[in-house]
Coordinates of C-alpha atoms in Angstrom, one line a residue:
Chain G
M341 CA -10.8 -8.0 16.4
S342 CA -8.1 -6.1 18.3
E343 CA -9.2 -3.6 20.9
N344 CA -6.5 -1.0 20.5
P345 CA -6.4 0.9 17.2
T346 CA -3.4 0.1 15.0
T347 CA -1.9 2.1 12.2
H348 CA -3.4 -0.3 9.6
T349 CA -6.9 -1.5 9.3
P350 CA -6.9 -5.0 10.8
I351 CA -7.9 -7.7 8.4
A352 CA -10.1 -10.3 10.0
V353 CA -9.6 -13.7 8.4
G354 CA -10.4 -16.9 10.4
D355 CA -9.9 -20.5 9.8
G356 CA -6.1 -20.7 10.2
A357 CA -4.5 -22.1 13.3
A358 CA -4.0 -19.6 16.0
I359 CA -0.7 -17.8 15.3
P360 CA 0.8 -17.1 18.7
H361 CA 1.0 -13.4 19.4
K362 CA 3.8 -12.0 21.6
S363 CA 1.3 -10.1 23.8
D364 CA -0.8 -13.3 24.2
A365 CA 1.2 -15.1 26.9
G366 CA -1.5 -17.7 27.6
L367 CA -1.6 -18.7 23.9
F368 CA 2.1 -18.8 23.8
T369 CA 2.2 -21.2 26.7
A370 CA -0.4 -23.3 25.0
W371 CA 1.7 -23.4 21.9
R372 CA 4.7 -24.7 23.8
I373 CA 2.7 -27.4 25.6
A374 CA 1.1 -28.5 22.4
F375 CA 4.2 -28.4 20.2
F376 CA 6.7 -30.0 22.6
G377 CA 4.1 -32.3 24.0
S378 CA 3.3 -33.6 20.5
I379 CA 7.0 -34.2 19.8
L380 CA 7.5 -36.0 23.1
L381 CA 4.5 -38.1 22.6
C382 CA 5.7 -39.1 19.1
L383 CA 9.1 -40.0 20.5
F384 CA 7.5 -42.0 23.3
L385 CA 5.3 -43.9 20.9
A386 CA 8.1 -44.6 18.4
F387 CA 10.6 -45.9 20.9
G388 CA 8.3 -46.9 23.8
R389 CA 5.9 -49.0 21.6
P390 CA 8.1 -49.7 18.6
D391 CA 6.2 -52.8 17.5
Q392 CA 3.0 -50.8 16.9
Y393 CA 4.3 -47.4 16.0
L394 CA 7.7 -47.4 14.5
A395 CA 6.5 -48.9 11.3
I396 CA 3.9 -46.1 10.9
F397 CA 6.6 -43.5 11.3
K398 CA 8.7 -45.3 8.7
F399 CA 5.7 -45.4 6.3
I400 CA 4.6 -41.8 6.2
P401 CA 7.7 -39.5 5.4
D402 CA 7.0 -39.4 1.7
G403 CA 3.4 -38.5 2.5
I404 CA 4.7 -35.6 4.6
L405 CA 6.8 -34.5 1.7
V406 CA 3.8 -34.6 -0.6
T407 CA 1.7 -32.6 1.9
F408 CA 4.5 -30.1 2.1
K409 CA 4.7 -29.8 -1.7
V410 CA 1.0 -29.3 -2.1
T411 CA 0.9 -26.7 0.7
V412 CA 3.9 -24.6 -0.5
G413 CA 3.0 -25.0 -4.2
G414 CA -0.6 -24.2 -3.4
I415 CA 0.1 -21.1 -1.3
L416 CA 2.6 -19.7 -3.9
L417 CA 0.2 -20.2 -6.7
A418 CA -2.7 -18.9 -4.6
I419 CA -0.8 -15.7 -3.9
V420 CA -0.4 -15.2 -7.7
F421 CA -4.1 -15.9 -8.3
G422 CA -5.1 -13.8 -5.3
L423 CA -2.9 -10.8 -6.3
I424 CA -4.3 -10.8 -9.8
A425 CA -7.9 -11.1 -8.7
G426 CA -7.3 -8.7 -5.8
L427 CA -6.0 -6.0 -8.2
G428 CA -8.9 -6.9 -10.5
R429 CA -11.3 -6.2 -7.7
I430 CA -10.0 -2.7 -7.2
S431 CA -9.7 -2.0 -11.0
S432 CA -11.8 0.8 -12.4
N433 CA -12.1 -1.3 -15.6
R434 CA -15.6 -2.8 -15.3
L435 CA -14.8 -5.9 -17.3
I436 CA -11.8 -6.8 -15.2
N437 CA -13.5 -5.9 -12.0
G438 CA -16.6 -7.9 -13.0
A439 CA -14.5 -11.0 -13.9
A440 CA -12.5 -10.8 -10.6
S441 CA -15.6 -10.4 -8.5
L442 CA -17.3 -13.2 -10.3
Y443 CA -14.3 -15.5 -9.6
V444 CA -14.3 -14.6 -5.9
E445 CA -18.1 -15.0 -5.5
I446 CA -18.3 -18.3 -7.3
I447 CA -15.3 -19.9 -5.5
R448 CA -16.4 -18.7 -2.1
G449 CA -19.9 -20.1 -2.6
V450 CA -18.9 -23.7 -3.4
P451 CA -17.4 -26.1 -0.8
L452 CA -13.7 -26.7 -1.1
L453 CA -14.1 -30.4 -1.4
V454 CA -16.6 -30.1 -4.3
Q455 CA -14.3 -27.6 -6.1
L456 CA -11.3 -29.9 -5.6
F457 CA -13.2 -32.8 -7.3
Y458 CA -14.5 -30.5 -10.0
I459 CA -11.2 -28.8 -11.0
Y460 CA -9.2 -32.0 -10.6
Y461 CA -11.4 -33.9 -13.0
A462 CA -12.0 -31.0 -15.3
L463 CA -8.3 -30.5 -15.7
G464 CA -7.8 -34.3 -16.1
R465 CA -10.3 -34.3 -18.9
F466 CA -8.5 -31.6 -21.0
V467 CA -4.8 -31.7 -20.2
K468 CA -2.3 -34.4 -19.2
I469 CA -0.5 -33.2 -16.1
P470 CA 0.6 -35.1 -13.0
D471 CA -2.0 -35.6 -10.3
I472 CA -0.1 -33.6 -7.8
V473 CA 0.1 -30.6 -10.1
S474 CA -3.7 -30.8 -10.7
A475 CA -4.2 -30.9 -7.0
I476 CA -2.0 -27.9 -6.4
I477 CA -3.8 -25.9 -9.1
A478 CA -7.2 -26.9 -7.7
M479 CA -6.1 -25.8 -4.1
A480 CA -4.6 -22.6 -5.4
F481 CA -7.6 -21.7 -7.4
C482 CA -9.8 -22.0 -4.4
Y483 CA -7.5 -20.3 -2.0
G484 CA -6.8 -17.6 -4.5
A485 CA -10.3 -16.3 -4.1
Y486 CA -9.9 -15.8 -0.4
M487 CA -6.4 -14.4 -1.0
A488 CA -7.9 -11.9 -3.4
E489 CA -10.0 -10.4 -0.6
I490 CA -6.9 -10.2 1.6
F491 CA -5.0 -8.4 -1.1
R492 CA -7.9 -6.1 -1.8
A493 CA -8.2 -5.1 1.8
G494 CA -4.5 -4.8 2.2
I495 CA -4.1 -2.5 -0.7
Q496 CA -7.1 -0.4 0.3
S497 CA -5.6 -0.1 3.8
I498 CA -2.7 2.0 2.5
P499 CA -3.5 5.7 2.9
K500 CA -4.7 7.5 -0.3
G501 CA -1.9 10.0 0.0
Q502 CA 0.7 7.4 -0.8
M503 CA -0.7 6.8 -4.3
E504 CA -1.1 10.6 -4.7
A505 CA 2.5 11.3 -3.7
A506 CA 3.8 8.6 -6.1
L507 CA 1.6 9.9 -9.0
S508 CA 2.7 13.5 -8.3
L509 CA 6.3 12.5 -8.8
G510 CA 5.4 11.4 -12.3
M511 CA 5.0 7.7 -11.7
S512 CA 2.4 5.7 -13.7
R513 CA -0.3 3.9 -11.7
R514 CA 1.4 0.6 -12.4
Q515 CA 4.8 1.9 -11.1
A516 CA 3.2 3.4 -8.1
M517 CA 1.4 0.2 -7.3
R518 CA 4.6 -1.9 -7.7
Q519 CA 7.1 0.5 -6.0
V520 CA 4.9 2.2 -3.3
I521 CA 1.6 0.5 -2.6
L522 CA 2.3 -3.3 -2.8
P523 CA 5.5 -3.3 -0.7
Q524 CA 3.5 -1.6 2.1
A525 CA 0.4 -3.7 1.5
F526 CA 2.6 -6.8 1.8
K527 CA 3.4 -6.1 5.4
V528 CA -0.3 -5.7 6.1
V529 CA -1.3 -8.9 4.4
L530 CA 1.4 -11.1 5.8
P531 CA -0.4 -12.1 9.0
P532 CA -3.6 -13.1 7.1
I533 CA -1.6 -14.8 4.4
G534 CA 0.2 -16.7 7.2
N535 CA -3.3 -17.7 8.5
E536 CA -4.2 -18.9 5.0
F537 CA -1.0 -20.9 4.8
I538 CA -1.8 -22.8 7.9
A539 CA -5.4 -23.3 6.8
L540 CA -4.2 -24.6 3.4
L541 CA -1.8 -27.0 5.2
K542 CA -4.7 -28.5 7.0
D543 CA -7.1 -28.4 4.0
S544 CA -4.4 -30.1 1.9
S545 CA -5.5 -33.3 3.6
L546 CA -8.5 -33.1 1.3
V547 CA -6.3 -34.0 -1.7
S548 CA -6.0 -37.5 -0.2
I549 CA -9.4 -38.3 -1.8
L550 CA -7.8 -37.6 -5.2
A551 CA -5.0 -39.9 -6.3
V552 CA -2.4 -37.9 -4.4
A553 CA -0.3 -39.8 -1.8
D554 CA -0.2 -37.1 0.8
L555 CA 0.2 -37.6 4.6
L556 CA -3.4 -38.6 5.2
R557 CA -3.5 -40.9 2.2
R558 CA -0.4 -42.7 3.3
G559 CA -2.0 -43.1 6.7
R560 CA -5.1 -44.6 5.1
E561 CA -3.0 -47.0 3.1
Y562 CA -1.1 -48.1 6.1
A563 CA -4.2 -48.5 8.2
S564 CA -6.0 -50.5 5.7
E565 CA -3.1 -52.9 5.4
S566 CA -2.3 -53.2 9.1
F567 CA -5.8 -52.7 10.6
N568 CA -4.2 -50.4 13.2
Y569 CA -6.6 -47.6 12.6
F570 CA -6.4 -46.0 16.0
E571 CA -2.6 -46.0 16.1
T572 CA -2.2 -44.8 12.6
Y573 CA -4.6 -41.8 12.9
T574 CA -3.0 -40.9 16.2
V575 CA 0.3 -40.5 14.5
I576 CA -1.2 -38.7 11.5
A577 CA -3.0 -36.2 13.8
L578 CA 0.2 -35.6 15.8
V579 CA 2.3 -35.0 12.7
Y580 CA -0.3 -32.5 11.3
L581 CA -0.3 -30.8 14.7
I582 CA 3.5 -30.5 14.8
M583 CA 3.6 -29.1 11.3
T584 CA 0.9 -26.5 11.8
L585 CA 2.4 -25.4 15.1
F586 CA 5.9 -25.2 13.7
F587 CA 4.7 -23.1 10.8
S588 CA 2.5 -20.8 12.8
K589 CA 5.5 -20.1 15.1
L590 CA 7.7 -19.5 12.0
I591 CA 5.2 -17.0 10.6
S592 CA 4.8 -15.1 13.8
M593 CA 8.6 -14.8 14.0
M594 CA 8.7 -13.4 10.4
E595 CA 6.0 -10.9 11.3
E596 CA 8.0 -9.7 14.3
R597 CA 11.1 -9.2 12.1
L598 CA 9.1 -7.3 9.6
N599 CA 7.7 -5.0 12.3
E600 CA 11.1 -4.3 13.6
G601 CA 12.0 -2.4 10.4
R602 CA 9.4 0.3 11.2
Chain L
M1249 CA 9.8 38.4 -15.4
K1250 CA 9.0 37.6 -19.1
A1251 CA 5.7 39.4 -19.4
A1252 CA 5.0 38.3 -23.0
S1253 CA 5.7 34.6 -22.5
R1254 CA 3.1 32.0 -21.9
P1255 CA 2.2 31.5 -18.3
M1256 CA 3.5 28.4 -16.5
I1257 CA 0.1 27.6 -15.2
E1258 CA -3.1 28.9 -16.7
V1259 CA -6.4 28.1 -15.1
S1260 CA -9.5 29.3 -17.0
G1261 CA -13.2 29.1 -16.2
V1262 CA -12.8 26.0 -14.0
S1263 CA -15.8 24.5 -12.3
K1264 CA -16.1 21.3 -10.3
F1265 CA -19.0 19.5 -8.5
F1266 CA -18.9 17.0 -5.8
G1267 CA -22.4 15.5 -6.4
S1268 CA -24.7 18.6 -6.2
F1269 CA -22.1 20.6 -4.2
Q1270 CA -20.3 23.1 -6.3
A1271 CA -16.7 23.0 -5.1
L1272 CA -15.3 25.4 -7.7
S1273 CA -17.2 27.9 -9.8
D1274 CA -15.6 29.7 -12.7
V1275 CA -12.1 29.9 -11.3
S1276 CA -9.5 31.6 -13.5
F1277 CA -6.0 32.7 -12.7
S1278 CA -2.5 32.2 -14.1
V1279 CA 1.0 31.8 -12.7
Q1280 CA 4.0 33.1 -14.6
D1281 CA 7.4 31.5 -14.6
G1282 CA 9.1 32.3 -11.4
E1283 CA 6.0 33.7 -9.7
K1284 CA 4.9 32.9 -6.2
V1285 CA 1.2 32.8 -5.7
V1286 CA -0.4 32.2 -2.3
I1287 CA -4.0 31.0 -2.2
I1288 CA -5.8 31.6 1.1
G1289 CA -9.3 31.3 2.3
P1290 CA -11.5 29.6 4.9
S1291 CA -11.7 25.8 4.9
G1292 CA -14.1 24.4 2.3
S1293 CA -13.4 27.4 0.0
G1294 CA -12.0 25.2 -2.7
K1295 CA -8.4 26.3 -2.4
S1296 CA -7.0 22.8 -2.1
T1297 CA -9.3 21.5 -4.8
I1298 CA -8.1 24.0 -7.3
L1299 CA -4.5 23.2 -6.4
R1300 CA -5.0 19.5 -6.8
S1301 CA -6.7 20.1 -10.1
I1302 CA -3.5 21.6 -11.5
N1303 CA -1.8 18.2 -11.6
R1304 CA -5.1 16.3 -12.0
L1305 CA -5.3 14.7 -8.6
E1306 CA -8.8 16.1 -9.0
T1307 CA -10.6 16.1 -12.3
I1308 CA -12.6 19.2 -13.3
D1309 CA -16.1 19.4 -14.8
R1310 CA -15.7 22.6 -16.8
G1311 CA -13.0 24.9 -17.9
R1312 CA -9.4 24.4 -19.0
I1313 CA -6.0 24.1 -17.2
V1314 CA -2.8 24.4 -19.2
V1315 CA 0.5 23.6 -17.4
N1316 CA 3.8 24.2 -19.1
G1317 CA 2.0 24.1 -22.5
M1318 CA 0.2 20.8 -21.8
D1319 CA -3.6 20.7 -21.4
V1320 CA -4.3 19.0 -18.1
S1321 CA -8.1 19.1 -18.7
D1322 CA -7.8 17.1 -21.9
P1323 CA -8.2 13.4 -20.9
K1324 CA -5.9 12.4 -23.8
T1325 CA -2.9 14.3 -22.2
D1326 CA -0.4 12.0 -20.6
I1327 CA -0.7 13.3 -17.1
S1328 CA 2.5 11.7 -16.0
K1329 CA 4.4 14.0 -18.2
V1330 CA 2.8 17.0 -16.5
R1331 CA 3.4 15.6 -13.1
E1332 CA 7.1 15.0 -13.8
E1333 CA 7.5 18.7 -14.2
I1334 CA 5.3 19.9 -11.4
G1335 CA 6.2 19.0 -7.8
M1336 CA 3.7 18.6 -5.1
V1337 CA 4.0 18.9 -1.3
F1338 CA 1.2 17.6 0.8
Q1339 CA -0.2 18.5 4.2
S1340 CA 0.4 15.0 5.5
F1341 CA 4.0 14.7 3.9
N1342 CA 3.2 11.3 2.4
L1343 CA 6.7 10.1 2.5
F1344 CA 7.0 6.4 1.6
P1345 CA 7.3 4.7 5.0
H1346 CA 9.0 1.5 3.6
K1347 CA 11.8 3.5 2.1
T1348 CA 14.7 5.4 3.8
V1349 CA 14.9 9.1 3.4
L1350 CA 17.5 8.7 0.7
E1351 CA 15.4 6.1 -1.1
N1352 CA 12.4 8.4 -0.9
L1353 CA 14.4 10.9 -3.0
T1354 CA 15.9 8.4 -5.4
L1355 CA 12.8 6.3 -6.3
A1356 CA 11.1 8.6 -8.8
Q1357 CA 14.5 9.8 -10.2
T1358 CA 15.4 6.2 -11.1
V1359 CA 11.9 5.0 -12.1
V1360 CA 10.7 8.1 -13.9
R1361 CA 13.7 10.0 -14.9
K1362 CA 15.8 6.9 -15.6
R1363 CA 18.8 8.2 -13.8
S1364 CA 21.5 5.8 -12.6
K1365 CA 21.4 4.9 -8.9
K1366 CA 24.7 6.7 -8.4
D1367 CA 23.5 10.0 -10.0
A1368 CA 20.2 9.9 -8.2
E1369 CA 21.9 9.4 -4.9
E1370 CA 24.3 12.3 -5.5
I1371 CA 21.4 14.6 -6.4
A1372 CA 19.5 13.3 -3.4
M1373 CA 22.3 14.0 -0.9
E1374 CA 22.9 17.5 -2.3
L1375 CA 19.2 18.3 -1.8
L1376 CA 19.1 16.8 1.6
R1377 CA 22.0 19.0 2.6
K1378 CA 20.1 21.9 1.1
V1379 CA 17.1 21.3 3.4
N1380 CA 19.5 20.6 6.3
I1381 CA 18.7 16.9 6.9
A1382 CA 21.5 15.0 5.2
E1383 CA 22.4 13.3 8.5
K1384 CA 19.0 11.4 8.3
A1385 CA 19.6 10.0 4.8
A1386 CA 19.6 6.4 6.1
A1387 CA 16.7 6.8 8.5
Y1388 CA 13.1 5.7 7.9
P1389 CA 10.5 8.5 7.8
A1390 CA 8.8 7.2 11.0
K1391 CA 12.0 8.2 12.9
L1392 CA 11.7 11.8 11.8
S1393 CA 9.7 14.7 13.3
G1394 CA 6.9 16.3 11.3
G1395 CA 9.1 19.3 10.3
Q1396 CA 11.9 17.0 9.2
Q1397 CA 9.5 14.8 7.2
Q1398 CA 8.1 17.8 5.4
R1399 CA 11.6 19.1 4.5
V1400 CA 12.4 15.6 3.1
A1401 CA 9.1 15.8 1.1
I1402 CA 10.2 19.1 -0.4
A1403 CA 13.6 17.7 -1.2
R1404 CA 11.9 14.6 -2.8
S1405 CA 9.9 16.9 -5.0
L1406 CA 13.0 19.0 -5.9
A1407 CA 14.8 15.8 -7.0
M1408 CA 12.7 15.7 -10.1
N1409 CA 13.9 19.2 -11.1
P1410 CA 10.3 20.5 -11.3
K1411 CA 9.5 23.7 -13.1
A1412 CA 7.0 24.6 -10.4
I1413 CA 5.9 23.2 -7.0
L1414 CA 2.4 23.1 -5.6
F1415 CA 2.2 23.3 -1.8
D1416 CA -1.0 22.0 -0.2
E1417 CA -1.1 23.4 3.3
P1418 CA 2.5 22.3 4.0
T1419 CA 2.6 23.4 7.6
S1420 CA -1.0 22.7 8.7
A1421 CA -0.1 19.3 10.2
L1422 CA 3.0 20.5 12.0
D1423 CA 3.5 21.4 15.7
P1424 CA 4.0 25.2 16.0
E1425 CA 7.7 24.9 16.8
M1426 CA 8.4 23.1 13.5
I1427 CA 6.5 25.4 11.2
G1428 CA 9.5 27.8 11.0
E1429 CA 12.0 25.3 9.7
V1430 CA 9.7 24.3 6.8
L1431 CA 8.8 27.9 6.0
D1432 CA 12.5 28.7 5.9
V1433 CA 13.1 26.1 3.3
M1434 CA 10.2 27.4 1.2
K1435 CA 11.5 31.0 1.5
N1436 CA 14.9 29.8 0.3
L1437 CA 13.2 28.2 -2.7
A1438 CA 11.3 31.3 -3.4
R1439 CA 14.5 33.4 -3.4
E1440 CA 16.1 31.0 -5.9
G1441 CA 13.3 31.8 -8.3
M1442 CA 11.2 28.6 -8.0
T1443 CA 7.6 29.0 -9.4
M1444 CA 5.4 28.2 -6.4
V1445 CA 1.7 27.9 -5.8
V1446 CA 1.0 27.7 -2.0
V1447 CA -2.2 27.0 -0.2
T1448 CA -1.6 28.1 3.4
H1449 CA -2.9 29.8 6.5
E1450 CA 0.6 31.3 7.2
M1451 CA -0.2 35.0 6.6
G1452 CA 3.4 36.0 7.5
F1453 CA 4.7 33.8 4.7
A1454 CA 2.1 35.2 2.3
R1455 CA 3.1 38.7 3.1
E1456 CA 6.8 38.1 2.8
V1457 CA 7.0 35.8 -0.2
A1458 CA 4.0 36.1 -2.4
D1459 CA 4.0 38.1 -5.6
R1460 CA 0.3 37.7 -5.6
V1461 CA -2.4 36.6 -3.1
I1462 CA -5.6 34.9 -4.2
F1463 CA -8.4 34.8 -1.7
M1464 CA -11.1 32.2 -2.3
D1465 CA -14.5 31.6 -0.7
H1466 CA -17.3 29.2 -1.6
G1467 CA -15.4 28.0 -4.7
R1468 CA -14.8 31.4 -6.2
I1469 CA -11.9 33.8 -6.3
V1470 CA -13.1 36.7 -4.3
E1471 CA -10.0 38.9 -4.2
E1472 CA -6.7 38.9 -6.0
G1473 CA -3.8 41.2 -5.7
T1474 CA -0.4 42.0 -4.3
P1475 CA 0.1 41.2 -0.6
E1476 CA 0.2 44.9 0.2
H1477 CA -3.1 45.5 -1.4
F1478 CA -4.6 42.4 0.1
F1479 CA -3.5 42.9 3.7
T1480 CA -4.1 46.7 3.8
S1481 CA -7.0 47.5 1.6
A1482 CA -8.9 44.3 0.7
T1483 CA -12.1 45.5 -1.0
H1484 CA -14.3 42.5 -0.5
E1485 CA -16.3 42.2 2.7
R1486 CA -15.6 38.5 3.0
A1487 CA -11.8 38.9 2.7
R1488 CA -11.8 41.6 5.3
L1489 CA -13.7 39.5 7.7
F1490 CA -11.4 36.5 7.1
L1491 CA -8.3 38.7 7.7
S1492 CA -9.8 40.1 10.9
Q1493 CA -10.3 36.6 12.3
I1494 CA -7.0 35.2 11.3
L1495 CA -4.6 38.1 12.0

């Protein structure tokens, strides 16, 4: 946790890739080396050893697209689940509060892979939807529970006086939440949500065990045909690395822009 | 003053407990339309608690509070309707940091009063000129000094055309050199006939502006009267001691 006190309560959520911080010069250098190094290595492999590697690069793009779809779809839906459950967790209505808490507790207590299997096959049993949609829902349902805690903490980090001021002006609780509390909480939760995005990007590789042709699955398909296991997984790892590093940079830039407004 | 009419704010027999601690015991007073009432007392005396009870930021355990004909102490009362009519100014300003000064003034006007953006902005600019801060309309609150923020907060409250305004220690968080500018705005409001209930430590303000001073201690009203009476011939021991310490 940060040493110097900030205006908002810092929210500690692990598991994402390190999002480079401006003040953290060492990390920033590490980001550069890793990011540009990976790209250079990919270029070197593709054009320096085309007979082994070029075919791999040609085989995986639709897998990258699927991974991207699962990640973006997953995070957007997880934000919806998380916001609903997070608001439920701070609700004074016992039933809503209880339901939201139960959701968070259960999800956080079961391994992601097990949940993925369970939700995927449970959905498949009752409704006919495309595999990728089931996978997205399953990922979002799991991540929504973690997201709920982020939203809860983010909302609670906004000083009490903000709600009181909004209520005193005649706003309803719902209006105050929408107009005053959530826009402020959003700034607080953006860094941890960015972390979750990166974590979800990496965890999306788990959907490869379902019938979803994501990046890892495409790699497995190629490897099992060509028997070039080492080469294939080298490329897969590099592509994941480039993606996570790219997005963590993008998120840290978004954060900086948001902070400029203050 | 319309003596026969119903008081704007009527507090009768109000008690409140925080756990086993009695924050208010049997507090009763009323505020007529156009009247300025200043509540003073040592910290922990319950003065902020009773003020916050008037628009139900605090709930009460016993007694009745009627504001503008609406029973605040009745849980069935739509409290938003009461709050629309009663402004509140806080010690910590509580401006919305993600909104500009202008947006701070227009938000509730558009959301609660359903005014058009254009109308709301016109009203807002007029009020910002009134509190001498129109040039900061496009700034975010963080760029303003404490005194400026509090003046904006007063303007924000005025934008709802309240029938009365509650002030909860409006100058206590300010640097000494900024207290004057906020008190000036409040004195202007008082001259215009705004109904005001002010919790404050500013005795000069109380003496100059108040129609009535209420002194509280340990959750009770100990002394109540005109400023002249209060500052020259307070009868209660506790009030005299408080005055001797603060003046």
